[in-house]
PDB file of C-alpha atoms in Angstrom:
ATOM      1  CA  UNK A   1       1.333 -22.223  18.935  1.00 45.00           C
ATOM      2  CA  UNK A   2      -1.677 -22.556  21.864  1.00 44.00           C
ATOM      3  CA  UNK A   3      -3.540 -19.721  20.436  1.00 48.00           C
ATOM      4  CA  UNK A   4      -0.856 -17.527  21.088  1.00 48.00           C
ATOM      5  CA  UNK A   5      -1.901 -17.350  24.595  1.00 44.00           C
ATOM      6  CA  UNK A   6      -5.457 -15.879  23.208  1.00 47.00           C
ATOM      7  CA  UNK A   7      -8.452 -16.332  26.232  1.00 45.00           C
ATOM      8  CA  UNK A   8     -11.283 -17.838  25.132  1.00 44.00           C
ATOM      9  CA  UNK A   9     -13.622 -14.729  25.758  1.00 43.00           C
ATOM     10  CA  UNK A  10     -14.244 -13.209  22.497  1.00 80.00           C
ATOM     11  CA  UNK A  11     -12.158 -15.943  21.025  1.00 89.00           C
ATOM     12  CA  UNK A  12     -13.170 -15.108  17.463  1.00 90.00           C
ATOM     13  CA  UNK A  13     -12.438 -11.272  17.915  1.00 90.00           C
ATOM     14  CA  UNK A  14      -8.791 -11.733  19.696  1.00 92.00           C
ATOM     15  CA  UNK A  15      -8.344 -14.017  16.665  1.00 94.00           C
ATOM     16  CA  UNK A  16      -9.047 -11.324  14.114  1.00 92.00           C
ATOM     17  CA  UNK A  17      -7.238  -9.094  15.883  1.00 92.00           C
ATOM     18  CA  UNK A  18      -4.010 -11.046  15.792  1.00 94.00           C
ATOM     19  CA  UNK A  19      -4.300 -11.804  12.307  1.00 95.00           C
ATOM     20  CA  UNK A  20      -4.798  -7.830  11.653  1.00 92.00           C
ATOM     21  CA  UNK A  21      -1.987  -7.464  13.599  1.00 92.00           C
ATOM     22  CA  UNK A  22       0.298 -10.342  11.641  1.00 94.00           C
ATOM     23  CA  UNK A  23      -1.209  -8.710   8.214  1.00 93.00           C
ATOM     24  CA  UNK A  24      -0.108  -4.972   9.699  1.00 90.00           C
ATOM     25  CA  UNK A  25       3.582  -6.273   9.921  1.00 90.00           C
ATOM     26  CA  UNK A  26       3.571  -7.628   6.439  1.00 90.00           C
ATOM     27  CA  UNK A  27       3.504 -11.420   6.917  1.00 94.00           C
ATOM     28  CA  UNK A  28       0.365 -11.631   4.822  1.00 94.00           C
ATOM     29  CA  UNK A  29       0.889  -8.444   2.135  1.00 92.00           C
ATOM     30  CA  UNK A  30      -1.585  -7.061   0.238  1.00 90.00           C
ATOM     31  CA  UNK A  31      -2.703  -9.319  -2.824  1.00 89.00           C
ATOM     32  CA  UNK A  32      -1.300 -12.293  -0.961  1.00 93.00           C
ATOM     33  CA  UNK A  33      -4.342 -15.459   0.582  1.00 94.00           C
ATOM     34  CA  UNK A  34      -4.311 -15.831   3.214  1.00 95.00           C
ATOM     35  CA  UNK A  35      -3.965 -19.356   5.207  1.00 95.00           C
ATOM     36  CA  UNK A  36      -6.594 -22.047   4.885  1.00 94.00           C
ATOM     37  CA  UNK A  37      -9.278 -22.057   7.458  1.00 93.00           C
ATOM     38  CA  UNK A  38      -7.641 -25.871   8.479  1.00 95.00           C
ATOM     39  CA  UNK A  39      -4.193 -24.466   8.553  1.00 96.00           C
ATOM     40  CA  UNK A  40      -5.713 -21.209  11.027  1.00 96.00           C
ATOM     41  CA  UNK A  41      -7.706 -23.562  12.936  1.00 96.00           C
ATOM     42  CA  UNK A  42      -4.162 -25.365  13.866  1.00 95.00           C
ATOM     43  CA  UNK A  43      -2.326 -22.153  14.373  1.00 95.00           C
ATOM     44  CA  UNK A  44      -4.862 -21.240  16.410  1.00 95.00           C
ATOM     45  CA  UNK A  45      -6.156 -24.541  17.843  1.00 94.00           C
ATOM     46  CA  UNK A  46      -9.495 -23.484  17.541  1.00 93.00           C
ATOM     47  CA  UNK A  47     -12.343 -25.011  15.477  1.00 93.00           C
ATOM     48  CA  UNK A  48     -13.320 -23.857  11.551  1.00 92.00           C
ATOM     49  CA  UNK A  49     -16.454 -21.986  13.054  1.00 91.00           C
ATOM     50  CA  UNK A  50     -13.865 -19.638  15.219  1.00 93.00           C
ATOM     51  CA  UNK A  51     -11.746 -18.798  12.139  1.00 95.00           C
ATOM     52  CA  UNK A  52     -14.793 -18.335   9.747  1.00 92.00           C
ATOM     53  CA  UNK A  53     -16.149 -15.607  12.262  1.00 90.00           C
ATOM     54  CA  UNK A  54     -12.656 -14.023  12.585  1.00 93.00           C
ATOM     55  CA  UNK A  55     -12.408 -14.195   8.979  1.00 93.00           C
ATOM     56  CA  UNK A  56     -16.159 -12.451   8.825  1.00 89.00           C
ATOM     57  CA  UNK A  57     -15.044  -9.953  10.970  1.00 87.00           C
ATOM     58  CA  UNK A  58     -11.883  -8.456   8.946  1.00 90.00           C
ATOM     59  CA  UNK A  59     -14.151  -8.636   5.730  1.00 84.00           C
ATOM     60  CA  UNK A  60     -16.657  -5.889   7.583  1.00 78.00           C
ATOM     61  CA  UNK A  61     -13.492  -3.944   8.269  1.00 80.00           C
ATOM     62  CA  UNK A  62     -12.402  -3.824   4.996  1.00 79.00           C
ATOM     63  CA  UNK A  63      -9.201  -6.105   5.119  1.00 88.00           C
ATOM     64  CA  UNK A  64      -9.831  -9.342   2.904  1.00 89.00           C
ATOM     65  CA  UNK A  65     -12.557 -10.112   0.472  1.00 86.00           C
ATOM     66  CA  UNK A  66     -13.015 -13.961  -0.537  1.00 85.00           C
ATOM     67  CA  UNK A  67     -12.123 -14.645  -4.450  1.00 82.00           C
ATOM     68  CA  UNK A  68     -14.554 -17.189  -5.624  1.00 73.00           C
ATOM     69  CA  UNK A  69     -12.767 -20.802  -5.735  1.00 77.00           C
ATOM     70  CA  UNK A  70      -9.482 -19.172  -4.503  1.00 84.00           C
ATOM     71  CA  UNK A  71      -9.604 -18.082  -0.876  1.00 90.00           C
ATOM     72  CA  UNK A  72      -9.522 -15.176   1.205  1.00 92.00           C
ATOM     73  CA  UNK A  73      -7.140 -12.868  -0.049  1.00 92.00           C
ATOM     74  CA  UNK A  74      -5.822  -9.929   1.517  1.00 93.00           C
ATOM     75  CA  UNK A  75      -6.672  -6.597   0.270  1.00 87.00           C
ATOM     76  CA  UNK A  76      -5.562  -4.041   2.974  1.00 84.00           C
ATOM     77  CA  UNK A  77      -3.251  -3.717   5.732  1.00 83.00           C
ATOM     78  CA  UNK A  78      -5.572  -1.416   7.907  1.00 74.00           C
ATOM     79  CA  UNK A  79      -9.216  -1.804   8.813  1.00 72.00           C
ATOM     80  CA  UNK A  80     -11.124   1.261   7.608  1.00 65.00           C
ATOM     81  CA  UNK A  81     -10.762   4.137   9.737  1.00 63.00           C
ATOM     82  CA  UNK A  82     -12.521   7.525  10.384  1.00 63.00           C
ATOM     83  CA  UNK A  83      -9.606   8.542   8.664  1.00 66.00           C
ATOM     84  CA  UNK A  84     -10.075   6.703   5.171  1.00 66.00           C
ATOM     85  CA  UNK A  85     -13.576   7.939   5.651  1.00 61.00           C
ATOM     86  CA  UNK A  86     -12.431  11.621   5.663  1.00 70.00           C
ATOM     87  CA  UNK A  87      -9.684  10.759   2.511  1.00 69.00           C
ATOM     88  CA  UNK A  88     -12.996   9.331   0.893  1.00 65.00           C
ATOM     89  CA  UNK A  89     -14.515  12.584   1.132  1.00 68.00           C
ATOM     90  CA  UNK A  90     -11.689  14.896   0.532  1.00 70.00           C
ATOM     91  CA  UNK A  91     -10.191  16.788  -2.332  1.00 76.00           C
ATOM     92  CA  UNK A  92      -7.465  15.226  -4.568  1.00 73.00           C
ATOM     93  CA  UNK A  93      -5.339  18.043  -3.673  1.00 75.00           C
ATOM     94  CA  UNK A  94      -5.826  18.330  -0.410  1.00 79.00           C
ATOM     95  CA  UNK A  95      -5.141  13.962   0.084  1.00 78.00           C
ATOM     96  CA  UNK A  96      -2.036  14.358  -2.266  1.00 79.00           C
ATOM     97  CA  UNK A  97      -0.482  17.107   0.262  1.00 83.00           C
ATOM     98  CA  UNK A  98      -0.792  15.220   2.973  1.00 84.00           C
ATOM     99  CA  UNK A  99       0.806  12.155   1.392  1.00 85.00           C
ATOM    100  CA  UNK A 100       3.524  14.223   0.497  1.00 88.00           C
ATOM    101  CA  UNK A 101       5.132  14.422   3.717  1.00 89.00           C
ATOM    102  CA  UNK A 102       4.002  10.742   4.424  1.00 92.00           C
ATOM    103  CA  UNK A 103       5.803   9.559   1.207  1.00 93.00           C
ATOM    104  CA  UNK A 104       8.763  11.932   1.844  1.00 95.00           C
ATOM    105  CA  UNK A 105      10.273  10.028   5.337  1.00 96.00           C
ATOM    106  CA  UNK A 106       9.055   6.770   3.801  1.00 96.00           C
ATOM    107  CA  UNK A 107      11.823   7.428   1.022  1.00 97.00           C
ATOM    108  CA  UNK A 108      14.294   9.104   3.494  1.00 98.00           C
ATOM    109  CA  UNK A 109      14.141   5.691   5.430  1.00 97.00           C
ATOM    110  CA  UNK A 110      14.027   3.302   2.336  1.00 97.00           C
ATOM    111  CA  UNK A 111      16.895   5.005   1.400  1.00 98.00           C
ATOM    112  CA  UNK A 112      18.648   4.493   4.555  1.00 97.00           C
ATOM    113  CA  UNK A 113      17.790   1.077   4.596  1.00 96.00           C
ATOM    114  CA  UNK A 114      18.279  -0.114   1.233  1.00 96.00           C
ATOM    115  CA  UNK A 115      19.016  -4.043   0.341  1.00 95.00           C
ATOM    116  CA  UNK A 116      20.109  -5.556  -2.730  1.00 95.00           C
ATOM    117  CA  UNK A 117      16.547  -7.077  -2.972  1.00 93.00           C
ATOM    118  CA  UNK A 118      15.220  -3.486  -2.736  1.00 93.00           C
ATOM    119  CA  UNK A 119      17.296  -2.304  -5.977  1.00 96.00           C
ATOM    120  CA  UNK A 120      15.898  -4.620  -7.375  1.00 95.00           C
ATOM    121  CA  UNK A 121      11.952  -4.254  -6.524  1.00 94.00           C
ATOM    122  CA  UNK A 122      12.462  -0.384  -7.103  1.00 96.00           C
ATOM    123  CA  UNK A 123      14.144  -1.232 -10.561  1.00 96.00           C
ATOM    124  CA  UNK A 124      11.687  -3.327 -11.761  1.00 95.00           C
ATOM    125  CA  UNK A 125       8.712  -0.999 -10.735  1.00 94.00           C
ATOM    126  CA  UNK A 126       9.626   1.443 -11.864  1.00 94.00           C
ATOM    127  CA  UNK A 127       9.876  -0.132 -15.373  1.00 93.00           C
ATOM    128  CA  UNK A 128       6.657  -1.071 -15.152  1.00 93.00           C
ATOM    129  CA  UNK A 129       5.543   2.196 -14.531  1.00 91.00           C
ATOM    130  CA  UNK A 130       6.995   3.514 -17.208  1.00 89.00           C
ATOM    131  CA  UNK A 131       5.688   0.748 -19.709  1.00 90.00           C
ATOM    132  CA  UNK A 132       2.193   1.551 -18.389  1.00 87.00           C
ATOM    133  CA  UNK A 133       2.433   5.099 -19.282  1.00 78.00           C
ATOM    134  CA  UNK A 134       1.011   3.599 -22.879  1.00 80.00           C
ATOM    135  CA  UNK A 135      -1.015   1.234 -21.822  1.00 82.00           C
ATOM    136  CA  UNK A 136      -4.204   3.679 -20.658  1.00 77.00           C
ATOM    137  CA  UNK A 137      -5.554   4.751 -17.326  1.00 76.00           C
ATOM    138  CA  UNK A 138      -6.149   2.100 -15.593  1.00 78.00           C
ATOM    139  CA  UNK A 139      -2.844  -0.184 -16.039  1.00 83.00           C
ATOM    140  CA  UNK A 140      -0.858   3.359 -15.796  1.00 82.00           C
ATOM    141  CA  UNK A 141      -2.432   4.084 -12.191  1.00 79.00           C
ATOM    142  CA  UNK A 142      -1.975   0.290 -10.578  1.00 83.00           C
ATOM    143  CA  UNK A 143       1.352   0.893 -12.028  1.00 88.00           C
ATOM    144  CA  UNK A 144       1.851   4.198 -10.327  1.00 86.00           C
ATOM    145  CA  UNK A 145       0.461   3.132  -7.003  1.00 85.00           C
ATOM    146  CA  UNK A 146       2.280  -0.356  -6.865  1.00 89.00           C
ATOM    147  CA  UNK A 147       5.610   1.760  -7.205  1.00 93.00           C
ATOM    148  CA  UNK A 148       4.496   4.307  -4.561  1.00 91.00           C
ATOM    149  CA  UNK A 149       3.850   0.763  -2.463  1.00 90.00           C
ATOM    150  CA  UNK A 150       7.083  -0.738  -3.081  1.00 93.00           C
ATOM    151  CA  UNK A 151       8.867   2.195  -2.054  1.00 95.00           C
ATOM    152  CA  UNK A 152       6.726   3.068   1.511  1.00 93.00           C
ATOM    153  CA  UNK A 153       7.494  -0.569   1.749  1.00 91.00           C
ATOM    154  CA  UNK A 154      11.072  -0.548   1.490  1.00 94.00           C
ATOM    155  CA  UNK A 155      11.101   2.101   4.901  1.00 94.00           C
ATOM    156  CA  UNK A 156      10.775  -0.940   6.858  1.00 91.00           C
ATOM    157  CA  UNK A 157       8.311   0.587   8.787  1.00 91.00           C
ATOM    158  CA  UNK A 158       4.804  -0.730   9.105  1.00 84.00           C
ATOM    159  CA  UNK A 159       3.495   2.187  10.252  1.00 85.00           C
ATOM    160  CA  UNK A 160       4.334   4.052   7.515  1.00 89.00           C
ATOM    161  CA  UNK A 161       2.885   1.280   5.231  1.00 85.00           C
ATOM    162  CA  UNK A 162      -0.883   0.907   7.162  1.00 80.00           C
ATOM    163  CA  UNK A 163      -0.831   4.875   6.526  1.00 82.00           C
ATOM    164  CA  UNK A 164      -0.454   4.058   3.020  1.00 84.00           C
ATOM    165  CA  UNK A 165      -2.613   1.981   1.496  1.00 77.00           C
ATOM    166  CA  UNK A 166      -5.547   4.121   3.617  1.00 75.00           C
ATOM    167  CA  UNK A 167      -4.367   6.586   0.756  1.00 76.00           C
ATOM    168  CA  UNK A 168      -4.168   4.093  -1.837  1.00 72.00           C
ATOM    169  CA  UNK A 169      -7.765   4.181  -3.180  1.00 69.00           C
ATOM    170  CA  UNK A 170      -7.392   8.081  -3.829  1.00 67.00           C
ATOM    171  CA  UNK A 171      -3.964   7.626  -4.934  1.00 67.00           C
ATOM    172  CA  UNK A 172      -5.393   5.577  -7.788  1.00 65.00           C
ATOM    173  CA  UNK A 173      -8.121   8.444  -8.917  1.00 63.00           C
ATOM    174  CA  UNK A 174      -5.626  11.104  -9.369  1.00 62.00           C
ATOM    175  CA  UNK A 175      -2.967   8.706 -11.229  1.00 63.00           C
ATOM    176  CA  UNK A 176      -6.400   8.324 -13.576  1.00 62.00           C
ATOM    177  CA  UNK A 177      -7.120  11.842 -13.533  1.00 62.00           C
ATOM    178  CA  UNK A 178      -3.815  12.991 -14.702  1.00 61.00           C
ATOM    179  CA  UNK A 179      -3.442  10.217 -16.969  1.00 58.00           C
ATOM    180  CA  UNK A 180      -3.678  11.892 -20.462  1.00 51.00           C
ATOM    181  CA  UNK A 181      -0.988  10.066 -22.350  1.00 44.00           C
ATOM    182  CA  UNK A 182       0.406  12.137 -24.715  1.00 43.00           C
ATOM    183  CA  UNK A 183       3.518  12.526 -25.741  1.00 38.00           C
ATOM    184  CA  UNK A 184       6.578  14.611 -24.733  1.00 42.00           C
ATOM    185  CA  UNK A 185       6.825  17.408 -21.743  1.00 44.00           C
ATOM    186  CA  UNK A 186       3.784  19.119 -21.476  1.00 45.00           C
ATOM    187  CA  UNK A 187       2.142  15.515 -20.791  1.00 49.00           C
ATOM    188  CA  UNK A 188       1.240  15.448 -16.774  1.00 47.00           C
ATOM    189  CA  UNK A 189       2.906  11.730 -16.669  1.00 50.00           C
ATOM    190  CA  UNK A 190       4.947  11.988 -19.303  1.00 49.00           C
ATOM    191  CA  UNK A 191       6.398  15.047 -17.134  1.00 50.00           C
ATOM    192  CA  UNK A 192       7.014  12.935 -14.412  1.00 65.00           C
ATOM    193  CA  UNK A 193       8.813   9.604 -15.888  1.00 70.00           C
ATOM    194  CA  UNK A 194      12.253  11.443 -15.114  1.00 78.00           C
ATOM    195  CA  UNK A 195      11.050  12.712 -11.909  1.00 86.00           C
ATOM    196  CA  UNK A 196      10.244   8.977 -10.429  1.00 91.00           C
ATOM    197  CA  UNK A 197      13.242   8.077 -12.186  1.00 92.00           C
ATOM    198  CA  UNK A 198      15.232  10.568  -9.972  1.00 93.00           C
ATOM    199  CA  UNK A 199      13.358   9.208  -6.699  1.00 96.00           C
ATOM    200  CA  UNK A 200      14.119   5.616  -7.398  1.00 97.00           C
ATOM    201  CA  UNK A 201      18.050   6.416  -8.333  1.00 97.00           C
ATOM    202  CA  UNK A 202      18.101   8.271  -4.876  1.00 97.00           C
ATOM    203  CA  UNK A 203      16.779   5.510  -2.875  1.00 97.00           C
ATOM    204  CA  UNK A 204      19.258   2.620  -4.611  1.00 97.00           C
ATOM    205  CA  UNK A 205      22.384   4.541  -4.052  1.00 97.00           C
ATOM    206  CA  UNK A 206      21.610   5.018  -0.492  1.00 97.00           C
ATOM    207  CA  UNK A 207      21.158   9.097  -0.427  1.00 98.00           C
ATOM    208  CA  UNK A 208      18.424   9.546   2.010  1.00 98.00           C
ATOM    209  CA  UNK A 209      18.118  13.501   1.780  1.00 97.00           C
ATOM    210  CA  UNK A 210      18.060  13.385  -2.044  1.00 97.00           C
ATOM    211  CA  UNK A 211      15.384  10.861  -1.753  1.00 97.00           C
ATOM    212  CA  UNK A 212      13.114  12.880   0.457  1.00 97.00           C
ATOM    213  CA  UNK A 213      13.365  15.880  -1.964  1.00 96.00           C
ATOM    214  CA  UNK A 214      12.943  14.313  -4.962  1.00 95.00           C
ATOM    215  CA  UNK A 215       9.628  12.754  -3.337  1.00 94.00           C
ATOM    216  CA  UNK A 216       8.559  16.294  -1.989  1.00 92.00           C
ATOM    217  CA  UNK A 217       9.468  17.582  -5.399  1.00 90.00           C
ATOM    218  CA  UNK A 218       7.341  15.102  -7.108  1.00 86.00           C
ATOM    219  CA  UNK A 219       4.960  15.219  -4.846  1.00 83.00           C
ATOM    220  CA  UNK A 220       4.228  19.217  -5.432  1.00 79.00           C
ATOM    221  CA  UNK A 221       4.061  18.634  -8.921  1.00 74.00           C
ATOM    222  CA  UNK A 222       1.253  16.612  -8.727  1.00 74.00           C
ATOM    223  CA  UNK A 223      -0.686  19.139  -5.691  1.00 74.00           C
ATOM    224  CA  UNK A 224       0.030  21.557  -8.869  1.00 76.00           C
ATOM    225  CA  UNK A 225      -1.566  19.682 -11.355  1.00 68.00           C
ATOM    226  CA  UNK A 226      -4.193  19.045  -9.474  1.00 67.00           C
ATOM    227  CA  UNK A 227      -5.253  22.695  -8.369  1.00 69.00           C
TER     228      UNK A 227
END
């Protein structure tokens, strides 16, 4: 590929940022290694030492972590930002109404655009989710958060996605907070199994305006809960 054009200057930096870039538009998703550093070296025709410091330099932002024996993996689609810094900081409540409108066109334009292959995904997340409502916090909240994922990711747009999973980490301590798992109605998840239910149905039959209200409507449930 000749470096995809990249000048030599700051060779290792360009490098990184192309491969931010590539991970950004979902070639490399979250969870997924990434490329040997012989395979990069030939995409890139540049030597190990170049990818190793391009690799160093999306570890400091926060992007992909080695797994011991396995590779780099990736474990976010955006380096971190003054704005994951101020979600850090900030109130459950206060991240969660924020992500509602986020969440809200992300279904609207899943819904628009849905695929076979995203009836599918939705399906079978949502399952999951609702399997993990037994299973204790911390299976129940990677459940919750991998649906959430699956549906910003079915917008098609990668904006929309890099905006996400800077919310991810919080979205994960309120699916733990509210995760009391008991039985019937009055149960903060429990509550909510029809709800996402609702929101999934939405997207797969292709309504886009009763997908962005049952998000807002789920997401104001939670806000609630959480004040």
């Amino acid at each position: 590929m000749s470096g995809h054009g990249l000048v030599r200057a700051s060779l290792p930096l360009r490098i990184a940022d192309d491969l931010a870039s590539r991970i950004a538009l979902g070639e490399w998703p979250v969870g997924t290694r990434l490329p040997t550093e012989k395979t990069l070296s030939e995409l890139y025709t540049v030597g190990r030492s170049t990818i190793r410091e391009a690799i160093r330099t999306l570890a400091a932002r926060g992007q992909v972590a080695p797994r011991q024996g396995a590779g780099i993996y990736v474990i976010s689609t955006a380096a971190q930002s003054d704005v994951q810094r101020l979600l850090s900081r900030a109130e459950l409540a206060d991240v969660f109404e924020a992500r509602v409108a986020l969440e809200a066109e992300a279904a609207r334009l899943a819904a628009l655009r849905v695929t076979p292959a995203t009836v599918d995904a939705l399906r079978a997340a949502e399952q999951d989710r609702a399997e993990a409502h037994a299973l204790g916090p911390k299976a129940f909240a990677e459940a919750d958060v991998d649906l959430h994922r699956s549906i910003v990711a079915a917008s098609g747009n990668p904006v929309i996605l890099t905006l996400f999973e800077q919310f991810a980490p919080a979205l994960g301590d309120a699916a733990r907070e509210l995760a009391t798992f008991e039985t019937g109605e009055d149960s903060p998840i429990g509550a909510d199994i029809d709800e996402h239910a609702d929101l999934v149905d939405a997207i797969c039959r292709g309504d886009a305006e009763a997908a962005a209200a049952a998000s807002r409507r789920l997401g104001d449930h939670i806000v609630r809960a959480l004040r």
